[in-house]
């Protein structure tokens, strides 16, 4: 029964993944917690809360739900809608301080892009511990005495998540397309929806096949296309869908110009729609919406004290820390998704972004305005 | 790393925020604010909770009060600071990036007036309870608490009416700002609950907008 409900919630909210889904904030008791039980915190995106609750099943602990305007942890924290204020607020106002004796709160690692552990510490007595990226790793994280291995630190884009993203794209696009053509081409709704869902699943399921061809850096071409460097793969994709259409036409219709023109146009538009922010829909590439923002993660080794926070919060495992030689390097900088987590958390301000034109985006700016506005602020920084 | 639409939402939020709220109250806030600051006197120390772009702050500054404005939105605060500077009040007004949950760091009984415009409707229930507790602690005996906000009408008929009118507006506002507010429930009762006396109360917009002046009792 509960599983059924969980499944339905998951299905509906996956289809509507693109819209915020706020849920009630405050303390949730899991199992039979006592005064020493661990305290976890998450955002108030309904689906996330359901998933975290499920992951914590069987443990005795408290779960704090903090206000993130109903948006998932990573997007909200990176965009400045989930900040230390929201964390402090739930710590102070939910009554958790009366329920436990300790002052340690475990946050999802992806919140590190916007929540400053240091400020939470200064303004409340609470100590922030960066938990794993995915809630399902929480039990292992606890068994491991709150230590994370690499697997718990990195974002992945496995099959299930790709299916979810395929649905999250296909549902709104096909709904809007259906509404748009309802007055004129009612009979096309079904084949068009089928095409959109098919394309979406094809693109996301085949992701591992072309993943390596996606360029994480390099000049983006003109309009809203995949970041394939030169837009070649869109063409290939479009060609593929055209072939399908022609094949269908040849098999069932007499090939007629009207049919071919119409469907060529429709497939082109849908291919472009899907390419809007495909990269941004994956956790393993940076969003391509801002072509002006090709930022390179950089380190000032004179300031770095090998404190290791960067390694702890980087979802792409870009860092390598040699604690004996007291040396921090970024050997895997090419994998960087420009989330800014490392910069925000570095206690010595040793990290920063460098723009392609040599301009610098400082930790202060990122902490204050988060990354949603850095496009604007980057221009001003000299 | 982010989903397209959500990122757009985040980026468009701050600058469009005020507009959305104004749409919800048909611009009627302006007049309400003018009336609300009536008890503020020259030299008063004032706290503006959720000062936003400084609409209330500015009105109190013109009356010669010393004001501390707190808000969690840095973009709003940037606008507020600019406005106050341009008006020449930077000597008497300070702004802090501070949420209501951090008000416990402020000094007890240090304000003559505490005011808040359209902020309570953005708070969670826990935050609201906490804020009222802090307002009580922070006000000097005899100090004023001034509130203008959207409320849920007590009368069921008005509640239905409010819902009917609000619903399309909420949709429009949501499209523009991706935010919505939660009208406050039973606020008069809650303010009485912390031992304050209600001095005046005005309901408008079909009893869905409250302008309220309350007072912390003098110590006996
Ligand atoms: C609708 S604006 C009103 C601003 C201003 N008082 C006015 O009337 O123009 C509400 C403000 O409350 C702020 N706010 C929301 N939650 C808050 C919190 N927990 N602590 C402090 N301010 C908060 C928002 O950042 C926003 O600026
Ligand atoms: S860059 Fe900063 S966080 Fe990373 S090891 Fe150096 S001091 Fe620590
Ligand atoms: S190196 Fe890049 S991906 Fe890793 S935390 Fe820093 S900004 Fe994010």
XYZ file of C-alpha atoms and ligand atoms in Angstrom:
645
model
C 0.000 0.000 0.000
C 2.697 2.444 1.046
C 4.852 1.313 -1.813
C 2.007 1.920 -4.226
C 1.557 5.437 -2.906
C 5.289 6.016 -3.159
C 5.248 4.777 -6.735
C 2.344 7.031 -7.728
C 3.953 10.068 -6.109
C 7.154 9.297 -7.947
C 5.407 8.879 -11.274
C 3.396 12.095 -11.064
C 6.188 14.240 -9.730
C 8.654 12.904 -12.253
C 6.357 14.021 -15.048
C 6.123 17.428 -13.435
C 9.771 17.449 -12.425
C 10.318 20.911 -13.880
C 7.921 22.658 -11.508
C 8.527 23.364 -7.830
C 6.594 21.136 -5.430
C 6.779 22.554 -1.920
C 5.985 20.498 1.134
C 5.666 21.248 4.850
C 8.814 22.350 6.655
C 9.849 21.359 10.187
C 10.933 18.232 12.090
C 10.011 14.708 11.047
C 10.622 11.852 13.470
C 11.964 8.676 11.884
C 11.697 5.542 14.037
C 12.233 6.156 17.745
C 14.925 8.805 18.026
C 16.449 9.780 21.370
C 18.527 12.757 22.498
C 21.652 11.472 20.753
C 20.101 10.450 17.465
C 21.506 11.925 14.265
C 19.819 14.932 12.690
C 19.501 15.102 8.906
C 18.369 18.062 6.893
C 16.921 18.319 3.415
C 14.997 20.721 1.178
C 11.224 20.993 0.953
C 10.867 19.576 -2.550
C 8.170 16.988 -1.986
C 9.761 14.198 -4.014
C 13.098 14.653 -2.263
C 11.502 14.478 1.167
C 9.677 11.269 0.215
C 12.893 9.726 -1.062
C 14.958 10.730 1.942
C 12.297 9.367 4.294
C 12.419 6.091 2.430
C 16.209 5.978 2.572
C 16.145 6.600 6.328
C 13.609 3.856 7.004
C 14.803 1.547 9.735
C 16.969 4.185 11.403
C 16.139 6.214 14.500
C 16.767 9.826 13.650
C 15.315 13.250 12.986
C 14.789 14.733 9.557
C 14.571 18.503 9.251
C 12.806 19.864 6.213
C 14.061 23.355 5.406
C 12.475 25.868 3.087
C 13.873 25.746 -0.450
C 10.763 27.074 -2.203
C 9.843 23.542 -3.179
C 12.880 23.144 -5.402
C 15.402 20.314 -5.267
C 18.564 20.705 -3.212
C 21.079 21.295 -5.972
C 19.112 23.775 -8.065
C 17.831 25.698 -5.075
C 21.219 25.934 -3.340
C 23.082 26.881 -6.500
C 20.454 29.420 -7.471
C 20.369 31.132 -4.079
C 16.954 29.920 -2.956
C 18.288 27.585 -0.299
C 20.817 29.358 1.895
C 22.239 29.315 5.400
C 19.253 31.445 6.451
C 16.884 28.610 5.651
C 19.088 26.129 7.473
C 19.474 28.332 10.551
C 15.774 29.056 10.494
C 14.729 25.430 10.675
C 17.375 24.683 13.319
C 16.149 27.538 15.508
C 12.417 27.514 14.946
C 11.486 23.859 14.500
C 12.125 22.902 18.115
C 14.928 20.435 17.273
C 17.178 22.153 19.823
C 14.878 20.865 22.574
C 14.878 17.336 21.160
C 18.579 16.492 20.973
C 21.610 17.238 23.125
C 24.191 17.395 20.363
C 24.504 20.143 17.743
C 25.519 18.267 14.614
C 23.409 18.391 11.479
C 24.025 16.304 8.367
C 23.335 18.125 5.112
C 23.184 16.707 1.591
C 26.501 17.375 -0.093
C 24.900 19.078 -3.079
C 23.662 21.855 -0.790
C 27.294 22.945 -0.444
C 26.938 25.171 -3.493
C 24.834 27.628 -1.527
C 24.929 26.873 2.168
C 27.930 28.112 4.053
C 28.742 25.730 6.850
C 30.906 28.369 8.477
C 28.068 30.872 8.808
C 25.639 28.280 10.141
C 28.258 27.591 12.797
C 28.744 31.268 13.628
C 25.069 32.157 13.822
C 23.822 29.042 15.564
C 25.710 26.480 17.599
C 25.223 23.881 14.927
C 28.041 22.110 13.201
C 27.418 21.184 9.558
C 28.529 17.761 8.338
C 28.444 17.178 4.589
C 26.648 13.901 3.984
C 26.549 11.857 0.809
C 25.166 13.174 -2.484
C 22.404 10.574 -2.607
C 20.126 9.757 0.305
C 20.392 6.041 -0.387
C 24.036 6.157 0.730
C 23.108 7.519 4.157
C 23.055 4.163 6.006
C 26.506 3.297 4.647
C 27.704 6.783 5.556
C 26.566 6.274 9.140
C 28.179 2.830 9.351
C 31.343 4.380 7.953
C 31.415 6.768 10.968
C 30.364 9.806 8.907
C 33.198 9.368 6.431
C 32.526 9.440 2.695
C 34.255 7.400 0.055
C 34.515 8.646 -3.526
C 31.327 6.839 -4.568
C 29.329 8.794 -2.006
C 30.756 12.090 -3.181
C 30.150 12.022 -6.916
C 27.055 12.602 -9.000
C 26.086 9.946 -11.459
C 23.601 9.663 -14.252
C 22.501 6.039 -14.078
C 19.748 4.340 -16.024
C 16.908 5.104 -13.615
C 17.757 8.768 -13.466
C 18.001 8.917 -17.248
C 14.543 7.403 -17.544
C 13.289 10.013 -15.083
C 14.809 12.832 -17.078
C 13.348 11.423 -20.289
C 9.899 11.510 -18.697
C 10.502 14.918 -17.164
C 11.227 16.325 -20.622
C 8.715 14.340 -22.654
C 5.692 15.041 -20.492
C 5.692 18.856 -20.517
C 6.837 19.130 -24.127
C 4.252 16.680 -25.426
C 1.515 18.304 -23.316
C 2.317 21.756 -24.639
C 2.649 20.487 -28.187
C -0.705 18.730 -27.870
C -2.386 21.891 -26.602
C -0.869 23.942 -29.397
C -1.976 21.728 -32.230
C -5.334 20.815 -30.695
C -7.264 23.456 -32.695
C -5.766 22.634 -36.102
C -4.281 19.212 -36.348
C -6.138 17.197 -33.787
C -5.386 13.935 -35.570
C -1.663 14.576 -35.181
C -1.665 14.669 -31.406
C -1.128 10.963 -30.954
C 1.691 10.445 -33.461
C 3.382 13.663 -32.365
C 3.271 12.689 -28.691
C 4.604 9.274 -29.569
C 7.415 10.918 -31.477
C 8.279 13.254 -28.601
C 8.305 10.484 -26.021
C 10.302 8.314 -28.363
C 12.859 11.022 -28.993
C 13.187 11.835 -25.349
C 13.769 8.237 -24.345
C 16.114 7.708 -27.237
C 18.217 10.747 -26.343
C 18.509 10.008 -22.653
C 18.875 6.251 -22.859
C 21.512 6.536 -25.551
C 23.336 9.139 -23.476
C 26.300 6.886 -22.594
C 26.872 6.333 -26.331
C 27.509 9.962 -27.122
C 28.482 11.243 -23.688
C 32.156 11.257 -24.589
C 31.539 13.419 -27.600
C 29.919 16.165 -25.575
C 32.431 18.869 -24.945
C 32.605 20.309 -21.479
C 34.419 23.346 -22.754
C 35.033 25.107 -26.045
C 33.086 27.873 -27.698
C 29.384 27.204 -27.955
C 27.818 27.842 -31.292
C 24.947 30.268 -31.697
C 21.541 29.186 -30.558
C 20.104 26.765 -28.119
C 21.657 23.528 -29.187
C 23.296 20.645 -27.481
C 26.768 21.368 -26.390
C 28.280 19.052 -28.875
C 30.784 21.651 -29.765
C 29.638 22.207 -33.306
C 26.039 21.099 -33.204
C 26.861 18.065 -35.295
C 25.023 15.581 -33.183
C 21.756 17.477 -33.387
C 22.002 17.153 -37.116
C 22.721 13.484 -36.766
C 19.776 13.077 -34.401
C 17.494 15.010 -36.682
C 18.679 12.906 -39.581
C 17.922 9.775 -37.575
C 14.390 10.907 -36.801
C 13.877 11.962 -40.426
C 14.878 8.499 -41.527
C 12.283 7.048 -39.185
C 9.650 9.376 -40.603
C 10.555 8.580 -44.186
C 10.675 4.905 -43.430
C 7.215 5.143 -41.942
C 5.992 7.152 -44.919
C 7.428 4.707 -47.392
C 5.932 1.738 -45.609
C 2.409 2.995 -44.973
C 1.736 6.074 -47.080
C 2.449 7.004 -50.587
C 5.326 9.436 -50.097
C 3.836 12.896 -50.467
C 5.552 16.264 -50.165
C 3.098 17.707 -47.683
C 3.603 14.839 -45.247
C 7.365 14.971 -45.515
C 7.596 18.738 -45.149
C 5.331 18.804 -42.160
C 7.111 16.038 -40.322
C 10.553 17.312 -41.189
C 9.579 20.581 -39.595
C 8.031 18.976 -36.536
C 11.027 16.713 -35.939
C 13.416 19.626 -36.329
C 11.531 21.711 -33.792
C 11.356 18.865 -31.319
C 15.023 18.042 -31.724
C 15.837 21.663 -31.001
C 13.487 21.744 -28.040
C 15.189 18.761 -26.518
C 18.579 20.232 -27.139
C 17.723 23.329 -25.149
C 19.463 22.273 -22.041
C 20.221 18.651 -22.377
C 23.594 19.149 -20.765
C 21.989 20.986 -17.900
C 19.553 18.133 -17.365
C 22.403 15.811 -16.634
C 24.255 16.086 -13.379
C 27.558 15.461 -15.094
C 27.791 18.493 -17.331
C 27.350 22.153 -16.684
C 24.271 23.863 -18.056
C 24.884 25.358 -21.473
C 22.420 28.192 -21.101
C 25.069 30.778 -20.493
C 27.632 30.692 -23.165
C 29.408 33.687 -21.695
C 30.165 31.675 -18.624
C 32.994 29.356 -19.389
C 34.563 29.328 -16.017
C 37.701 27.526 -15.054
C 38.182 26.412 -11.508
C 41.502 27.718 -10.237
C 43.516 27.508 -7.043
C 45.871 29.914 -5.325
C 48.328 27.525 -3.697
C 49.737 30.293 -1.513
C 46.429 30.535 0.318
C 45.538 26.832 0.420
C 46.179 25.091 3.712
C 45.127 21.651 2.459
C 42.051 21.737 4.665
C 40.293 19.423 2.230
C 36.810 20.909 2.173
C 36.988 21.193 -1.605
C 37.548 17.469 -2.009
C 34.746 16.748 0.445
C 32.107 18.691 -1.478
C 33.159 18.350 -5.117
C 30.528 16.232 -6.894
C 32.936 15.486 -9.763
C 35.922 14.425 -7.715
C 38.162 17.001 -9.387
C 40.572 17.358 -6.474
C 43.592 15.480 -5.320
C 44.992 16.294 -1.915
C 48.418 15.186 -0.831
C 48.332 15.648 2.912
C 51.957 14.693 3.409
C 53.318 17.123 0.854
C 50.645 19.664 1.845
C 49.659 20.106 -1.733
C 46.223 20.434 -3.336
C 45.803 20.058 -7.074
C 42.864 19.931 -9.494
C 43.953 17.209 -11.897
C 40.409 16.496 -13.059
C 39.393 20.115 -13.676
C 37.993 19.051 -17.057
C 35.159 17.273 -15.279
C 34.163 20.396 -13.367
C 30.477 21.317 -13.698
C 31.075 24.812 -12.322
C 28.816 24.285 -9.363
C 30.969 26.489 -7.142
C 30.679 24.238 -4.073
C 34.422 24.037 -3.506
C 34.835 27.813 -3.783
C 31.992 28.522 -1.371
C 33.293 26.089 1.250
C 37.050 26.758 1.138
C 37.807 28.400 4.491
C 40.878 30.185 3.157
C 39.378 31.649 -0.026
C 42.000 29.797 -2.022
C 39.673 28.896 -4.888
C 38.048 31.024 -7.577
C 36.644 30.898 -11.087
C 38.480 32.354 -14.018
C 36.473 33.452 -17.065
C 37.629 32.677 -20.586
C 38.584 36.341 -20.931
C 40.771 36.180 -17.831
C 38.250 37.867 -15.540
C 37.989 36.517 -12.045
C 34.909 35.583 -10.072
C 35.800 35.816 -6.415
C 34.534 33.642 -3.550
C 32.874 36.690 -1.940
C 30.789 37.346 -5.037
C 29.758 33.720 -5.360
C 28.830 33.475 -1.705
C 26.797 36.641 -1.819
C 24.987 36.352 -5.120
C 25.295 32.603 -5.722
C 25.731 31.483 -9.280
C 22.366 32.535 -10.614
C 23.518 36.094 -10.939
C 27.170 35.606 -11.522
C 26.703 36.148 -15.237
C 25.746 39.675 -14.373
C 28.357 40.192 -11.721
C 31.177 38.596 -13.632
C 31.117 41.483 -16.060
C 31.677 43.974 -13.299
C 34.578 42.218 -11.679
C 37.843 43.509 -13.041
C 23.569 20.229 -13.791
C 20.331 22.090 -13.394
C 17.050 21.672 -15.071
C 16.397 24.382 -17.571
C 13.148 25.740 -16.289
C 14.172 25.806 -12.664
C 17.298 27.773 -13.442
C 15.237 30.301 -15.340
C 12.917 30.572 -12.400
C 15.724 31.308 -10.029
C 17.235 33.895 -12.273
C 14.059 35.797 -12.834
C 12.830 35.772 -9.264
C 14.393 38.755 -7.415
C 13.635 41.619 -9.771
C 10.110 40.522 -10.483
C 9.244 39.753 -6.937
C 7.845 43.074 -5.817
C 5.719 43.383 -8.883
C 4.049 40.063 -8.207
C 3.174 40.995 -4.655
C 1.763 44.335 -5.757
C -0.415 42.603 -8.270
C -1.874 40.474 -5.526
C -2.973 43.540 -3.560
C -3.842 45.817 -6.490
C -1.216 48.369 -5.436
C -3.169 49.059 -2.253
C -0.133 48.418 -0.096
C 1.246 51.898 -0.630
C -1.557 53.682 1.174
C -1.688 51.108 3.907
C 2.025 51.617 4.592
C 1.568 55.396 4.817
C -1.026 54.906 7.543
C 0.818 52.117 9.274
C 3.885 54.139 10.270
C 1.741 56.721 12.140
C 3.031 55.727 15.622
C 6.694 56.146 14.598
C 8.237 59.238 16.230
C 11.458 61.148 15.689
C 14.340 59.398 17.406
C 12.586 56.038 17.800
C 14.602 52.875 17.302
C 12.789 50.731 14.763
C 13.193 47.182 13.466
C 11.817 46.373 10.002
C 11.387 42.613 9.629
C 11.691 41.439 6.018
C 12.299 44.997 4.838
C 12.692 43.909 1.219
C 13.279 46.887 -1.020
C 12.632 49.225 1.913
C 9.083 50.443 1.383
C 8.341 50.680 5.119
C 11.910 51.555 6.046
C 11.789 54.653 3.876
C 8.555 55.866 5.430
C 9.914 55.490 8.952
C 13.197 57.163 7.963
C 11.332 60.216 6.725
C 9.855 60.556 10.204
C 13.296 60.759 11.717
C 13.577 57.296 13.255
C 16.708 55.130 13.457
C 15.967 51.908 11.645
C 17.449 48.467 11.328
C 16.140 46.619 8.294
C 16.618 42.859 8.101
C 15.988 40.588 5.141
C 17.398 37.397 3.692
C 17.295 38.450 0.067
C 20.548 40.189 -0.895
C 19.158 41.522 -4.139
C 16.268 43.180 -2.333
C 18.697 44.584 0.230
C 20.905 45.996 -2.520
C 17.919 47.890 -3.911
C 16.892 49.076 -0.432
C 20.403 50.339 0.347
C 20.589 52.257 -2.892
C 17.224 53.895 -2.285
C 18.014 54.882 1.284
C 21.392 56.294 0.264
C 19.847 58.292 -2.558
C 17.313 59.733 -0.137
C 20.125 60.743 2.225
C 19.146 58.520 5.159
C 22.238 56.334 5.223
C 23.175 57.832 8.588
C 20.047 56.597 10.358
C 19.309 53.350 8.553
C 21.257 50.088 8.631
C 20.484 46.928 6.702
C 21.455 43.419 7.680
C 21.255 40.188 5.788
C 19.430 38.351 8.532
C 16.500 35.966 8.647
C 13.837 35.895 11.327
C 15.468 32.755 12.707
C 18.530 34.826 13.588
C 16.624 37.468 15.553
C 17.625 35.761 18.784
C 20.994 37.493 18.423
C 19.405 40.969 18.809
C 19.318 42.764 22.147
C 16.322 42.409 24.481
C 13.962 45.396 24.890
C 15.865 47.580 22.458
C 13.173 48.756 20.017
C 10.415 51.353 20.273
C 8.727 50.031 17.170
C 8.887 46.749 15.284
C 7.181 46.632 11.912
C 6.730 44.188 9.095
C 5.064 44.475 5.724
C 4.021 41.419 3.729
C 6.728 39.290 5.264
C 4.731 37.182 7.709
C 2.847 35.628 4.817
C 6.158 34.244 3.593
C 7.103 32.582 6.849
C 6.553 28.982 7.809
C 4.328 28.318 10.819
C 7.378 27.571 12.939
C 9.007 30.819 11.865
C 5.887 32.816 12.600
C 5.643 31.459 16.138
C 9.343 32.120 16.718
C 9.121 35.634 15.273
C 6.243 36.661 17.526
C 8.140 35.356 20.536
C 11.164 37.416 19.507
C 9.072 40.517 18.789
C 7.807 40.330 22.335
C 11.323 40.050 23.708
C 12.823 42.778 21.540
C 10.208 45.487 22.048
C 10.551 47.932 24.916
C 7.573 47.955 27.293
C 4.933 50.164 25.692
C 6.513 49.644 22.262
C 4.492 49.289 19.085
C 4.178 46.356 16.770
C 2.957 47.324 13.283
C 1.848 44.739 10.767
C 0.467 44.889 7.253
C -0.164 41.580 5.598
C -2.476 39.305 3.794
C -4.729 37.264 6.064
C -7.275 34.526 5.725
C -10.690 36.068 6.523
C -12.350 34.662 9.615
C -15.761 34.664 8.033
C -16.327 31.619 5.836
C -18.193 33.592 3.180
C -15.298 36.004 2.753
C -12.923 33.111 2.796
C -14.659 31.552 -0.198
C -14.775 34.921 -1.938
C -11.094 35.460 -1.249
C -10.272 32.079 -2.650
C -12.260 32.707 -5.811
C -10.630 36.066 -6.432
C -7.218 34.997 -5.352
C -7.032 31.845 -7.370
C -6.554 33.438 -10.818
C -4.233 36.034 -9.291
C -2.167 33.347 -7.690
C -1.824 31.680 -11.068
C -0.800 34.935 -12.763
C 1.604 35.783 -9.976
C 3.038 32.326 -10.116
C 3.660 32.632 -13.835
C 5.493 35.920 -13.331
C 7.345 35.247 -10.125
C 7.150 31.512 -9.383
C 6.287 32.428 -5.847
C 3.120 32.576 -3.923
C 2.263 33.615 -0.411
C 0.355 31.968 2.383
C -2.127 34.372 3.864
C -1.728 34.404 7.632
C -4.354 32.679 9.739
C -5.698 34.042 13.051
C -2.989 36.646 13.369
C -4.984 38.857 15.747
C -5.430 35.937 18.097
C -1.761 35.060 17.889
C -0.749 38.630 18.725
C -3.120 38.710 21.665
C -1.623 35.365 22.592
C 1.771 36.938 23.291
C 0.069 39.429 25.601
C -0.065 42.434 23.282
C -3.020 44.845 23.178
C -4.527 45.475 19.769
C -4.789 49.243 19.313
C -6.254 49.405 15.876
C -7.108 46.964 13.187
C -8.310 47.585 9.688
C -9.355 44.953 7.212
C -9.645 45.688 3.526
C -9.862 43.833 0.216
C -12.800 41.752 1.346
C -11.264 41.318 4.769
C -8.156 39.705 3.350
C -5.605 42.435 4.058
C -4.847 43.503 7.601
C -3.322 46.698 8.913
C -2.718 46.240 12.569
C -1.228 48.276 15.392
C -0.515 46.439 18.627
C 1.254 47.434 21.788
C 3.399 45.631 24.305
C 2.016 46.411 27.770
C 3.945 48.767 30.069
C 5.581 46.968 32.946
C 3.764 47.235 36.208
C 6.910 40.865 -0.162
S 8.486 41.385 0.444
C 7.990 42.826 1.322
C 9.111 43.753 1.452
C 8.810 45.090 2.089
N 8.480 44.950 3.483
C 7.733 45.759 1.324
O 6.606 45.768 1.803
O 7.992 46.268 0.250
C 8.801 40.192 1.707
C 10.223 40.163 2.156
O 10.344 39.268 3.240
C 11.591 38.659 3.160
N 11.605 37.422 3.922
C 11.027 36.250 3.609
N 11.296 35.326 4.534
C 12.075 35.922 5.455
C 12.709 35.469 6.639
N 12.575 34.215 7.052
N 13.465 36.341 7.334
C 13.594 37.618 6.899
N 13.032 38.087 5.798
C 12.283 37.250 5.066
C 11.804 38.448 1.696
O 13.168 38.327 1.392
C 11.187 39.691 1.097
O 12.134 40.668 0.854
S 41.589 24.799 -1.642
Fe 40.669 25.433 0.266
S 39.307 23.758 0.836
Fe 40.699 22.974 -0.731
S 42.362 22.076 0.407
Fe 42.968 24.160 -0.054
S 42.335 25.328 1.734
Fe 41.266 23.386 1.807
S 35.737 21.714 -8.935
Fe 34.002 22.253 -10.176
S 32.570 20.563 -9.904
Fe 34.063 20.421 -8.261
S 33.088 21.526 -6.579
Fe 34.409 22.961 -7.651
S 33.060 23.975 -9.103
Fe 32.000 22.112 -8.428
